[in-house]
Coordinates of C-alpha atoms in Angstrom, one line a residue:
Chain A
M15 CA 66.9 -42.7 56.2
K16 CA 69.8 -41.5 54.2
K17 CA 71.3 -45.0 54.3
Y18 CA 68.3 -46.4 52.5
W19 CA 68.6 -43.8 49.8
F20 CA 72.2 -45.0 49.3
V21 CA 70.9 -48.5 48.9
T22 CA 68.5 -47.3 46.2
K23 CA 71.2 -45.3 44.5
N24 CA 73.8 -48.2 44.6
S25 CA 71.2 -50.6 43.4
M26 CA 70.4 -48.5 40.5
S27 CA 74.0 -48.2 39.4
E28 CA 74.3 -51.9 39.8
Y29 CA 71.3 -52.3 37.6
L30 CA 72.7 -50.2 34.9
T31 CA 76.0 -52.1 34.8
Y32 CA 74.2 -54.8 32.8
R33 CA 72.6 -52.6 30.1
L34 CA 72.0 -55.3 27.6
N35 CA 70.2 -57.5 30.1
F36 CA 68.0 -54.6 31.1
V37 CA 67.2 -53.6 27.5
L38 CA 66.3 -57.1 26.6
W39 CA 64.0 -57.4 29.6
R40 CA 62.2 -54.2 28.5
V41 CA 61.9 -55.7 25.0
R42 CA 60.3 -58.7 26.5
V43 CA 57.8 -56.6 28.3
V44 CA 56.9 -54.6 25.2
V45 CA 56.5 -57.7 23.1
S46 CA 54.2 -59.4 25.6
V47 CA 52.1 -56.3 25.7
L48 CA 51.9 -56.3 21.9
I49 CA 50.9 -59.9 21.8
T50 CA 47.9 -59.4 24.1
F51 CA 47.2 -56.2 22.2
F52 CA 46.9 -57.8 18.8
L53 CA 45.0 -60.8 20.3
W54 CA 42.3 -58.5 21.7
Q55 CA 42.2 -56.4 18.6
T56 CA 41.3 -59.5 16.6
I57 CA 38.7 -60.5 19.1
F58 CA 37.1 -57.1 19.0
S59 CA 37.1 -56.9 15.2
G60 CA 33.5 -56.0 14.3
K61 CA 32.2 -56.0 17.8
E62 CA 31.5 -53.1 20.0
V63 CA 31.5 -54.6 23.5
I64 CA 32.8 -57.8 24.8
F65 CA 32.3 -58.9 28.4
N66 CA 31.1 -55.5 29.2
Y67 CA 34.3 -53.9 28.0
S68 CA 34.4 -51.5 25.1
E69 CA 37.3 -51.8 22.8
S70 CA 39.0 -48.7 24.1
Q71 CA 38.6 -49.8 27.7
M72 CA 40.1 -53.2 26.8
M73 CA 43.0 -51.7 24.8
T74 CA 43.7 -49.3 27.6
Y75 CA 43.7 -52.1 30.1
I76 CA 46.2 -54.1 28.0
I77 CA 48.6 -51.2 27.4
L78 CA 48.5 -49.9 30.9
L79 CA 49.4 -53.4 32.1
S80 CA 53.0 -52.8 31.3
F81 CA 53.0 -49.6 33.3
I82 CA 51.3 -51.2 36.3
S83 CA 53.7 -54.1 36.2
A84 CA 56.6 -51.7 36.3
V85 CA 55.1 -50.0 39.4
V86 CA 53.7 -53.0 41.3
L87 CA 55.4 -56.2 40.1
S88 CA 59.0 -55.0 39.6
T89 CA 61.0 -56.3 42.6
Q90 CA 64.3 -57.8 43.6
T91 CA 62.9 -59.6 46.6
F92 CA 63.5 -63.0 44.9
R93 CA 67.2 -62.3 45.8
V94 CA 66.2 -62.6 49.5
A95 CA 65.9 -66.4 49.1
E96 CA 69.3 -66.5 47.4
E97 CA 70.8 -64.5 50.2
I98 CA 69.3 -66.8 52.8
N99 CA 70.5 -69.9 51.1
R100 CA 73.9 -68.7 50.2
G101 CA 74.4 -67.2 53.7
T102 CA 75.0 -63.7 52.3
L103 CA 72.1 -62.5 54.5
S104 CA 74.7 -62.5 57.2
N105 CA 76.2 -59.4 55.7
F106 CA 73.0 -57.5 56.5
L107 CA 72.4 -59.1 59.9
I108 CA 75.8 -58.0 61.0
R109 CA 75.2 -54.4 60.3
P110 CA 72.8 -51.9 61.9
I111 CA 70.4 -51.8 59.0
S112 CA 66.9 -53.1 58.7
Y113 CA 66.7 -55.8 56.1
F114 CA 63.1 -55.0 55.4
R115 CA 63.8 -51.4 54.7
F116 CA 66.9 -52.4 52.7
N117 CA 64.7 -54.5 50.5
I118 CA 62.2 -51.7 50.1
A119 CA 65.0 -49.4 49.1
R120 CA 66.3 -52.0 46.6
D121 CA 62.9 -52.5 45.2
L122 CA 62.5 -48.8 44.8
S123 CA 65.5 -48.7 42.5
D124 CA 63.9 -51.4 40.4
K125 CA 60.6 -49.6 40.3
M126 CA 62.1 -46.3 39.4
I127 CA 64.1 -47.6 36.5
N128 CA 61.2 -49.7 35.2
I129 CA 58.7 -46.9 35.5
A130 CA 61.1 -44.5 33.7
F131 CA 61.2 -46.9 30.8
S132 CA 57.6 -47.7 30.7
L133 CA 56.8 -44.0 30.6
V134 CA 58.6 -43.9 27.3
E135 CA 57.2 -47.2 26.0
V136 CA 53.6 -46.7 26.7
P137 CA 53.3 -43.4 24.8
L138 CA 55.4 -45.0 22.0
I139 CA 53.0 -47.9 21.7
I140 CA 50.1 -45.5 21.7
L141 CA 51.7 -43.3 19.0
L142 CA 52.7 -46.3 16.8
F143 CA 49.6 -48.4 16.9
R144 CA 47.0 -45.7 17.6
P145 CA 44.7 -47.9 19.7
A146 CA 41.5 -46.5 21.1
F147 CA 43.1 -45.3 24.3
F148 CA 41.0 -44.1 27.1
W149 CA 42.3 -41.1 29.0
Q150 CA 41.0 -40.8 32.5
T151 CA 40.0 -37.1 33.1
D152 CA 38.6 -37.2 36.6
P153 CA 41.4 -36.1 39.1
L154 CA 39.7 -38.1 41.9
N155 CA 40.1 -41.3 39.8
W156 CA 43.8 -40.4 39.3
L157 CA 44.2 -39.9 43.0
L158 CA 42.6 -43.2 43.8
F159 CA 44.5 -44.9 41.1
A160 CA 47.8 -43.7 42.6
A161 CA 46.7 -44.7 46.1
A162 CA 45.8 -48.2 44.9
L163 CA 49.1 -48.5 43.1
F164 CA 51.0 -47.7 46.3
L165 CA 49.0 -50.2 48.3
S166 CA 49.4 -52.9 45.6
S167 CA 53.1 -52.4 45.6
L168 CA 53.3 -52.9 49.4
L169 CA 51.0 -56.0 49.1
Y170 CA 53.2 -57.5 46.4
F171 CA 56.3 -56.8 48.5
E172 CA 54.9 -58.7 51.4
I173 CA 53.8 -61.7 49.3
S174 CA 57.1 -61.8 47.6
M175 CA 59.2 -61.5 50.8
L176 CA 57.1 -64.3 52.3
L177 CA 57.8 -66.5 49.2
S178 CA 61.5 -65.8 49.6
F179 CA 61.4 -66.7 53.3
I180 CA 60.7 -70.3 52.3
G181 CA 64.5 -70.2 51.8
F182 CA 64.9 -70.5 55.6
W183 CA 63.4 -74.0 55.6
S184 CA 64.1 -75.2 52.1
R185 CA 66.6 -74.7 49.3
E186 CA 63.9 -75.3 46.8
V187 CA 62.5 -71.8 46.6
W188 CA 61.9 -71.5 42.8
A189 CA 59.1 -74.1 42.6
P190 CA 56.8 -72.2 44.9
R191 CA 57.7 -68.9 43.2
F192 CA 57.0 -70.4 39.8
I193 CA 53.5 -71.5 40.9
F194 CA 53.1 -68.0 42.3
F195 CA 53.9 -66.5 38.9
I196 CA 51.3 -68.6 37.3
L197 CA 48.8 -67.6 40.0
I198 CA 49.6 -64.0 39.4
A199 CA 49.2 -64.3 35.7
F200 CA 45.7 -65.7 36.1
L201 CA 44.4 -64.2 39.3
A202 CA 45.9 -60.8 39.3
G203 CA 44.6 -59.9 35.8
T204 CA 47.7 -59.7 33.8
Y205 CA 46.2 -61.5 30.8
F206 CA 42.6 -60.3 30.9
P207 CA 40.3 -58.2 33.2
L208 CA 39.2 -60.4 36.0
D209 CA 35.5 -59.5 35.9
I210 CA 35.0 -61.4 32.7
V211 CA 35.1 -64.7 34.6
P212 CA 31.8 -66.2 35.9
P213 CA 30.4 -64.1 38.8
A214 CA 30.8 -67.0 41.2
V215 CA 34.5 -67.3 40.5
Y216 CA 34.9 -63.5 40.6
S217 CA 33.4 -63.3 44.0
I218 CA 36.0 -65.7 45.3
L219 CA 38.8 -63.8 43.6
R220 CA 37.7 -60.6 45.2
V221 CA 38.6 -61.8 48.7
L222 CA 42.1 -63.1 47.6
P223 CA 45.0 -60.6 47.6
F224 CA 46.0 -61.2 44.0
T225 CA 43.1 -59.3 42.5
Y226 CA 44.4 -56.2 44.2
L227 CA 47.8 -56.4 42.6
V228 CA 46.9 -55.4 39.1
F229 CA 43.3 -55.6 38.3
F230 CA 41.9 -53.3 41.0
P231 CA 44.1 -50.3 40.3
L232 CA 43.5 -50.7 36.6
R233 CA 39.8 -50.9 37.1
I234 CA 40.0 -47.7 39.0
Y235 CA 41.8 -46.0 36.2
L236 CA 39.1 -47.1 33.7
G237 CA 36.5 -45.6 36.0
G238 CA 32.9 -46.7 36.6
L239 CA 33.5 -48.3 40.0
D240 CA 30.8 -47.3 42.4
S241 CA 31.8 -46.1 45.9
Q242 CA 30.8 -49.4 47.4
A243 CA 33.2 -51.3 45.2
L244 CA 35.9 -48.9 46.0
V245 CA 35.4 -49.2 49.7
V246 CA 35.4 -53.0 49.5
G247 CA 38.4 -53.0 47.3
F248 CA 40.5 -50.7 49.5
G249 CA 39.2 -52.4 52.6
V250 CA 40.2 -55.9 51.4
T251 CA 43.6 -54.6 50.3
I252 CA 44.3 -53.0 53.7
V253 CA 43.1 -56.1 55.6
W254 CA 45.5 -58.3 53.5
L255 CA 48.3 -55.8 54.1
F256 CA 47.9 -56.1 57.8
I257 CA 47.6 -59.9 57.9
L258 CA 50.5 -60.4 55.6
F259 CA 52.6 -57.9 57.5
F260 CA 52.2 -59.8 60.8
V261 CA 52.7 -63.1 59.1
M262 CA 55.8 -61.8 57.4
R263 CA 57.3 -60.5 60.6
R264 CA 56.5 -63.8 62.4
V265 CA 58.0 -65.9 59.7
W266 CA 61.1 -63.7 59.6
Q267 CA 61.7 -64.0 63.3
N268 CA 61.2 -67.7 63.3
G269 CA 63.3 -68.1 60.1
L270 CA 66.2 -66.3 61.8
K271 CA 66.2 -68.8 64.6
Y272 CA 66.4 -71.5 61.9
Y273 CA 69.0 -69.6 59.9
T274 CA 72.3 -71.4 59.7
S275 CA 74.2 -68.9 57.5
E276 CA 75.5 -71.7 55.4
G277 CA 78.5 -71.3 53.2
Q278 CA 79.7 -68.4 55.2
Chain B
M25 CA 82.7 -56.7 83.1
K26 CA 84.1 -59.1 80.6
T27 CA 83.8 -58.0 77.0
I28 CA 82.8 -61.4 75.8
Y29 CA 81.1 -63.9 78.1
V30 CA 80.0 -67.3 76.9
S31 CA 78.5 -69.8 79.2
H32 CA 77.5 -73.4 78.3
L33 CA 76.9 -72.4 74.7
K34 CA 75.3 -75.0 72.5
K35 CA 74.3 -74.9 68.9
Y36 CA 72.8 -77.9 67.3
Y37 CA 71.9 -78.1 63.7
R38 CA 69.4 -80.4 62.2
I39 CA 70.5 -81.7 58.8
F40 CA 69.1 -84.1 56.3
K41 CA 71.1 -87.1 55.3
R42 CA 71.0 -88.3 51.7
R43 CA 72.7 -91.3 50.3
E44 CA 74.4 -91.3 47.0
G45 CA 72.7 -92.2 43.8
L46 CA 69.6 -91.3 41.8
L47 CA 67.4 -93.8 43.4
S48 CA 68.0 -92.5 46.9
A49 CA 67.5 -89.0 45.5
F50 CA 64.0 -90.1 44.6
K51 CA 63.5 -91.8 47.9
S52 CA 64.4 -88.6 49.7
L53 CA 61.4 -87.0 48.0
V54 CA 59.2 -89.1 50.3
S55 CA 61.2 -89.3 53.5
R56 CA 64.4 -87.8 54.6
P57 CA 66.3 -89.1 57.6
Q58 CA 67.2 -86.3 59.9
H59 CA 69.9 -86.1 62.4
T60 CA 71.3 -83.5 64.7
V61 CA 74.8 -82.2 64.5
K62 CA 76.3 -80.7 67.7
A63 CA 78.3 -78.0 66.1
V64 CA 79.0 -76.3 69.5
D65 CA 78.4 -78.5 72.5
D66 CA 78.7 -76.8 75.9
I67 CA 81.4 -74.3 75.5
S68 CA 82.3 -71.6 78.1
F69 CA 84.9 -68.9 78.1
S70 CA 85.2 -65.2 78.6
I71 CA 87.5 -62.6 77.1
G72 CA 88.5 -59.2 78.5
E73 CA 88.8 -55.9 76.7
G74 CA 91.7 -55.6 74.3
E75 CA 92.5 -59.3 74.3
L76 CA 93.4 -61.0 71.0
V77 CA 92.5 -64.6 71.2
G78 CA 93.2 -67.3 68.7
F79 CA 90.5 -69.9 68.0
I80 CA 92.0 -73.2 66.8
G81 CA 90.4 -76.4 65.7
P82 CA 90.1 -78.6 62.6
N83 CA 87.5 -78.1 60.0
G84 CA 84.0 -78.5 61.4
A85 CA 85.2 -78.0 65.0
G86 CA 82.7 -75.3 65.6
K87 CA 84.9 -72.3 65.4
T88 CA 82.8 -70.4 62.8
T89 CA 79.6 -71.5 64.5
T90 CA 80.8 -69.9 67.8
L91 CA 81.8 -66.7 66.0
K92 CA 78.4 -66.6 64.3
C93 CA 76.7 -67.0 67.7
L94 CA 78.8 -64.2 69.1
S95 CA 78.0 -61.9 66.3
G96 CA 74.3 -62.5 66.5
L97 CA 73.9 -64.4 63.3
L98 CA 72.9 -67.6 64.9
Y99 CA 70.4 -68.3 67.6
P100 CA 72.0 -70.4 70.3
S101 CA 70.3 -73.7 71.1
A102 CA 71.2 -73.2 74.7
G103 CA 73.5 -71.3 77.0
V104 CA 74.3 -67.6 77.5
V105 CA 76.2 -65.4 75.2
E106 CA 76.9 -61.8 76.1
V107 CA 79.2 -59.4 74.2
L108 CA 79.7 -55.8 75.5
G109 CA 76.7 -56.5 77.7
F110 CA 74.4 -57.2 74.8
K111 CA 72.7 -60.4 73.8
P112 CA 74.0 -60.7 70.3
F113 CA 71.0 -62.4 68.8
K114 CA 68.8 -59.5 69.6
R115 CA 70.9 -57.5 67.2
N116 CA 70.5 -54.2 68.9
N117 CA 71.7 -51.4 66.6
N118 CA 74.0 -50.1 69.4
Y119 CA 75.5 -53.5 69.6
L120 CA 76.0 -53.9 65.8
K121 CA 77.6 -50.5 65.6
Q122 CA 80.4 -51.7 67.8
I123 CA 81.3 -55.1 66.3
S124 CA 82.3 -56.5 63.0
L125 CA 82.7 -59.9 61.5
V126 CA 85.1 -60.6 58.7
M127 CA 84.8 -63.8 56.9
G128 CA 87.6 -64.6 54.5
Q129 CA 85.5 -66.2 51.9
K130 CA 82.5 -63.9 51.7
N131 CA 82.0 -60.3 50.7
Q132 CA 79.7 -57.5 51.7
L133 CA 80.9 -55.2 48.9
W134 CA 78.6 -54.6 45.9
W135 CA 80.2 -56.7 43.3
D136 CA 79.5 -54.5 40.3
L137 CA 80.3 -51.2 41.9
P138 CA 83.5 -49.5 43.0
A139 CA 84.2 -50.3 46.6
M140 CA 83.8 -46.7 47.4
E141 CA 80.0 -46.9 46.9
S142 CA 79.8 -49.7 49.5
L143 CA 82.0 -47.7 51.8
R144 CA 79.8 -44.7 51.4
L145 CA 76.8 -46.9 52.3
N146 CA 78.5 -48.1 55.4
K147 CA 79.3 -44.6 56.4
E148 CA 75.5 -44.0 56.4
I149 CA 74.7 -47.3 58.1
Y150 CA 77.1 -46.7 60.9
D151 CA 76.2 -43.0 61.3
L152 CA 79.7 -41.7 60.7
T153 CA 80.3 -38.1 60.2
E154 CA 82.1 -37.1 57.0
R155 CA 85.2 -36.3 59.1
Q156 CA 85.2 -39.7 60.9
F157 CA 84.7 -41.4 57.6
R158 CA 87.5 -39.6 55.9
E159 CA 89.9 -40.2 58.8
N160 CA 89.1 -43.9 59.2
L161 CA 89.3 -44.5 55.5
E162 CA 92.6 -42.6 55.3
E163 CA 94.1 -44.6 58.2
L164 CA 92.9 -48.0 56.9
S165 CA 93.9 -47.3 53.3
Q166 CA 97.4 -46.4 54.4
L167 CA 97.8 -49.4 56.7
L168 CA 96.6 -51.7 54.0
E169 CA 98.3 -49.9 51.1
V170 CA 95.3 -49.9 48.8
G171 CA 95.9 -46.6 46.9
D172 CA 93.1 -45.8 44.4
M173 CA 91.6 -49.3 44.5
A174 CA 88.4 -48.0 46.0
K175 CA 87.4 -46.5 42.7
V176 CA 87.7 -49.7 40.7
P177 CA 84.6 -52.0 40.4
V178 CA 85.0 -54.8 42.9
R179 CA 84.7 -57.5 40.4
Q180 CA 87.9 -56.3 38.7
L181 CA 90.0 -56.5 41.9
S182 CA 92.3 -59.4 42.6
L183 CA 91.6 -61.6 45.6
G184 CA 94.1 -59.9 47.7
Q185 CA 92.9 -56.4 46.8
R186 CA 89.4 -57.5 47.4
M187 CA 90.2 -58.9 50.8
K188 CA 91.8 -55.5 51.7
M189 CA 88.7 -53.6 50.6
E190 CA 86.5 -56.0 52.5
L191 CA 88.5 -55.4 55.6
I192 CA 88.3 -51.6 55.2
A193 CA 84.5 -52.0 54.8
A194 CA 84.3 -54.1 57.9
L195 CA 86.4 -51.7 60.0
I196 CA 85.4 -48.3 58.7
H197 CA 83.3 -47.8 61.9
H198 CA 86.2 -48.8 64.2
P199 CA 84.5 -51.7 65.9
K200 CA 85.4 -52.4 69.5
V201 CA 85.0 -56.1 69.0
L202 CA 86.2 -57.9 65.9
F203 CA 85.5 -61.4 64.8
L204 CA 87.9 -62.6 62.2
D205 CA 87.2 -65.9 60.5
E206 CA 90.1 -67.0 58.4
P207 CA 91.2 -63.5 57.4
T208 CA 94.3 -64.7 55.6
I209 CA 92.7 -67.6 53.6
G210 CA 93.8 -67.6 50.0
L211 CA 96.4 -64.8 50.4
D212 CA 100.0 -65.2 49.4
I213 CA 102.8 -65.2 52.0
V214 CA 103.5 -61.5 51.7
M215 CA 99.9 -60.5 52.0
Q216 CA 99.4 -62.9 54.9
K217 CA 102.2 -61.1 56.7
K218 CA 100.8 -57.7 56.0
M219 CA 97.4 -58.8 57.1
R220 CA 98.8 -60.1 60.4
D221 CA 100.8 -56.9 61.0
F222 CA 97.6 -55.0 60.3
I223 CA 95.5 -57.0 62.8
A224 CA 98.1 -56.7 65.5
G225 CA 98.3 -52.9 64.9
Y226 CA 94.5 -52.6 65.0
N227 CA 94.4 -54.5 68.2
R228 CA 97.1 -52.3 69.7
N229 CA 95.9 -48.9 68.5
H230 CA 92.2 -49.3 69.2
K231 CA 92.3 -51.6 72.2
A232 CA 90.0 -53.7 70.2
T233 CA 89.0 -57.2 71.4
I234 CA 89.6 -59.7 68.7
I235 CA 88.8 -63.3 68.1
L236 CA 90.7 -64.9 65.3
T237 CA 90.2 -68.2 63.7
S238 CA 92.8 -69.5 61.2
H239 CA 94.1 -72.6 59.7
Y240 CA 97.5 -71.1 59.5
M241 CA 99.3 -71.6 62.8
A242 CA 101.6 -68.8 61.8
D243 CA 98.7 -66.4 62.2
V244 CA 97.9 -67.6 65.6
K245 CA 101.5 -67.9 66.8
E246 CA 102.3 -64.4 65.8
L247 CA 99.1 -62.7 66.9
A248 CA 97.6 -64.4 69.9
K249 CA 99.0 -64.9 73.4
R250 CA 95.9 -66.8 74.4
V251 CA 94.4 -69.6 72.4
I252 CA 91.1 -71.5 72.7
I253 CA 91.2 -74.9 71.1
I254 CA 88.0 -76.7 70.2
D255 CA 87.2 -79.9 68.5
R256 CA 83.8 -81.4 67.5
G257 CA 82.1 -78.7 69.4
R258 CA 84.0 -79.2 72.7
L259 CA 86.5 -77.0 74.3
L260 CA 89.8 -78.7 74.8
Y261 CA 92.1 -76.0 75.9
D262 CA 91.9 -72.4 76.9
G263 CA 95.0 -70.6 78.0
N264 CA 98.4 -69.3 77.2
L265 CA 100.1 -70.4 74.0
T266 CA 103.4 -71.1 75.7
D267 CA 101.8 -73.0 78.5
L268 CA 100.0 -75.1 75.9
I269 CA 103.2 -76.2 74.4
K270 CA 104.7 -77.0 77.7
K271 CA 101.6 -78.9 78.9
Y272 CA 101.0 -81.0 75.8
A273 CA 104.4 -81.3 74.2
D274 CA 106.2 -83.9 76.3
H275 CA 109.1 -83.8 73.9
K276 CA 111.7 -81.4 72.4
V277 CA 113.2 -81.4 69.0
I278 CA 117.0 -81.7 68.7
T279 CA 118.6 -80.8 65.5
A280 CA 122.3 -81.3 65.0
H281 CA 124.6 -80.4 62.1
F282 CA 127.7 -82.5 62.0
E283 CA 131.1 -81.9 60.4
K284 CA 130.8 -85.0 58.3
E285 CA 128.2 -87.4 57.2
V286 CA 126.6 -89.6 59.8
K287 CA 124.6 -92.7 59.8
S288 CA 121.0 -92.4 61.0
E289 CA 121.1 -95.8 62.8
D290 CA 123.3 -94.2 65.5
F291 CA 120.5 -91.9 66.5
R292 CA 117.6 -94.3 66.5
K293 CA 118.2 -95.3 70.1
L294 CA 118.4 -91.7 71.2
G295 CA 114.9 -90.6 70.1
K296 CA 112.4 -90.6 67.3
L297 CA 114.0 -89.5 64.1
K298 CA 112.3 -86.7 62.3
S299 CA 114.6 -86.2 59.4
V300 CA 118.1 -87.2 58.3
N301 CA 119.7 -85.0 55.6
G302 CA 123.4 -85.8 54.9
K303 CA 125.2 -84.0 57.7
S304 CA 122.1 -82.9 59.6
V305 CA 119.9 -85.0 61.9
S306 CA 116.7 -84.0 63.6
F307 CA 114.9 -86.1 66.2
T308 CA 112.5 -85.8 69.1
V309 CA 113.3 -86.8 72.6
S310 CA 111.2 -86.7 75.7
R311 CA 111.5 -83.4 77.6
N312 CA 113.3 -84.8 80.7
R313 CA 115.9 -86.6 78.6
A314 CA 116.7 -83.7 76.3
K315 CA 119.6 -82.3 78.3
A316 CA 121.3 -85.7 78.8
V317 CA 121.0 -86.5 75.1
A318 CA 122.4 -83.2 74.2
V319 CA 125.4 -83.6 76.4
D320 CA 125.9 -87.1 75.0
L321 CA 125.9 -85.8 71.4
L322 CA 128.3 -83.0 72.1
K323 CA 130.7 -85.4 73.7
N324 CA 130.7 -88.0 71.1
Y325 CA 130.5 -86.1 67.8
R326 CA 132.1 -83.2 66.0
I327 CA 129.2 -80.8 65.8
R328 CA 129.1 -77.7 63.7
D329 CA 125.8 -76.4 65.0
F330 CA 123.2 -77.5 67.4
E331 CA 119.6 -76.6 68.4
I332 CA 117.1 -77.7 71.0
E333 CA 113.6 -76.4 70.2
E334 CA 110.0 -76.7 71.3
P335 CA 108.0 -78.7 68.9
E336 CA 106.1 -76.9 66.1
L337 CA 102.7 -75.6 67.2
E338 CA 101.1 -77.8 64.4
D339 CA 102.6 -80.9 66.0
V340 CA 101.4 -79.9 69.5
I341 CA 97.9 -79.3 68.2
S342 CA 97.7 -82.6 66.4
I343 CA 98.8 -84.3 69.6
I344 CA 95.9 -82.6 71.4
F345 CA 93.4 -83.6 68.9
Q346 CA 94.6 -87.2 68.9
S347 CA 94.7 -87.5 72.7
H348 CA 91.1 -86.2 73.0
P349 CA 88.9 -88.6 71.2
V350 CA 85.6 -86.9 71.6
S351 CA 82.7 -89.2 70.6
H352 CA 81.4 -88.2 67.3
Q353 CA 77.9 -87.0 66.4
V354 CA 75.0 -88.6 68.3

């Protein structure tokens, strides 16, 4: 296991080499949070409840988004496609190291750095703009929130790896990923809580994996989910985790047979 | 048991053809003609422990593809490959711990970090004890004369320095089997020489089995007793380097340095002129006539110096490639 810790460590120092890049990335995150924040503040002006969300719930949702994104959506797995296409994947295949664990370790460095920054940013935003922020007090909800975040991260990892594996068959890996980003933006709840869409649509979304990337953990934090909703939510997440795990392994094994280690 | 055993290995690639021009680029959105490239087409050989074998062939001959099959990167289309008793493509950890593949143009080192960080990671990957790691690092650093370079971020190293660090990273676990693909590419003459000395030393000291591909015949000549020649995926020759020259070179090169200027016309009838340079003439004659021609020359001219040599390896190789017109892609 120590070797994977070294991957995380190296990956972090690599990250910090490009400080400006990183700082600008964080600025982008903060700005996008602020945009949604002001948008919803305007919508709420003079109203108590919109789409069953109180102002404080909605503001909390928006602000916590940046934290959730740092935990769940920060990844370097897009590099996998590049490594396949450039042939640098060979450097991993030739050594006794699991490429999957390597990627988890590399993602971990991403997540740790992003979380560290968002733990500074979120309180800062709250202090500066003094929104009606909802603090969850029930320890059980915190626990479930943490569990959901963990599962969501794994789920995102699997989806993102799969997208990168397209690289085995095609050099055009960015188009599918771009579509995926748009899907995430709408279907995972990074712009608005998902349950404000018509119930028919929402019931479809609930069986798709995207819902469980961002919306589900956030909903748990906000509280008010009954035990049935929790069981269904965790259940669907775990089913998707299993399905995608096997698909991911299968695609990887087949991809390797197709792999030509070009350019190397 | 042979260290490396390859039997009827085939590796076919499917590639998409695309003609030039924007219009055909659009056409390729709809349909793309596919065709198969036989990168390696039915090759068999085996290599014993501690052997150092040179792999020769023009660009696209299938050298690298073969090495990739041997190191487990590529899945063979057909045939059997066994190295150290393992099937490389299964990429068993116990197998991977005993081999290494060095590719001259690619790097495993983390670009933005000092090489030491990559080496430390490799120490963990290969399960080396701190002592093993220190010893191996010390040995390799001394042989390659790298000094303190391991502490400098890799991107700031020169090509030669980087190659050395790459080599250290690839050998830190003392692999028993080593695949070297163009290890001297892009290096200057001095560095090439050092790299060759190093490879020879590593082969000797660790009884390592090494396959080496190179464009530089000097690499092969100096390092390998045995060569395997492939072209367009087919094996053309497998054997001793000296036998190769005897077998394929039906001529010798005679160079004579005369006391005074000579006319090149006089030598045309003796053999095929290679070069005429004032008082020196160099020409090739068939192997069985070499002696007679030499005697003839010594009798008729005042000669200051005189050499009969085997032809250059490059020449021999190109003779082989020309005399084996293998049908191109199907």
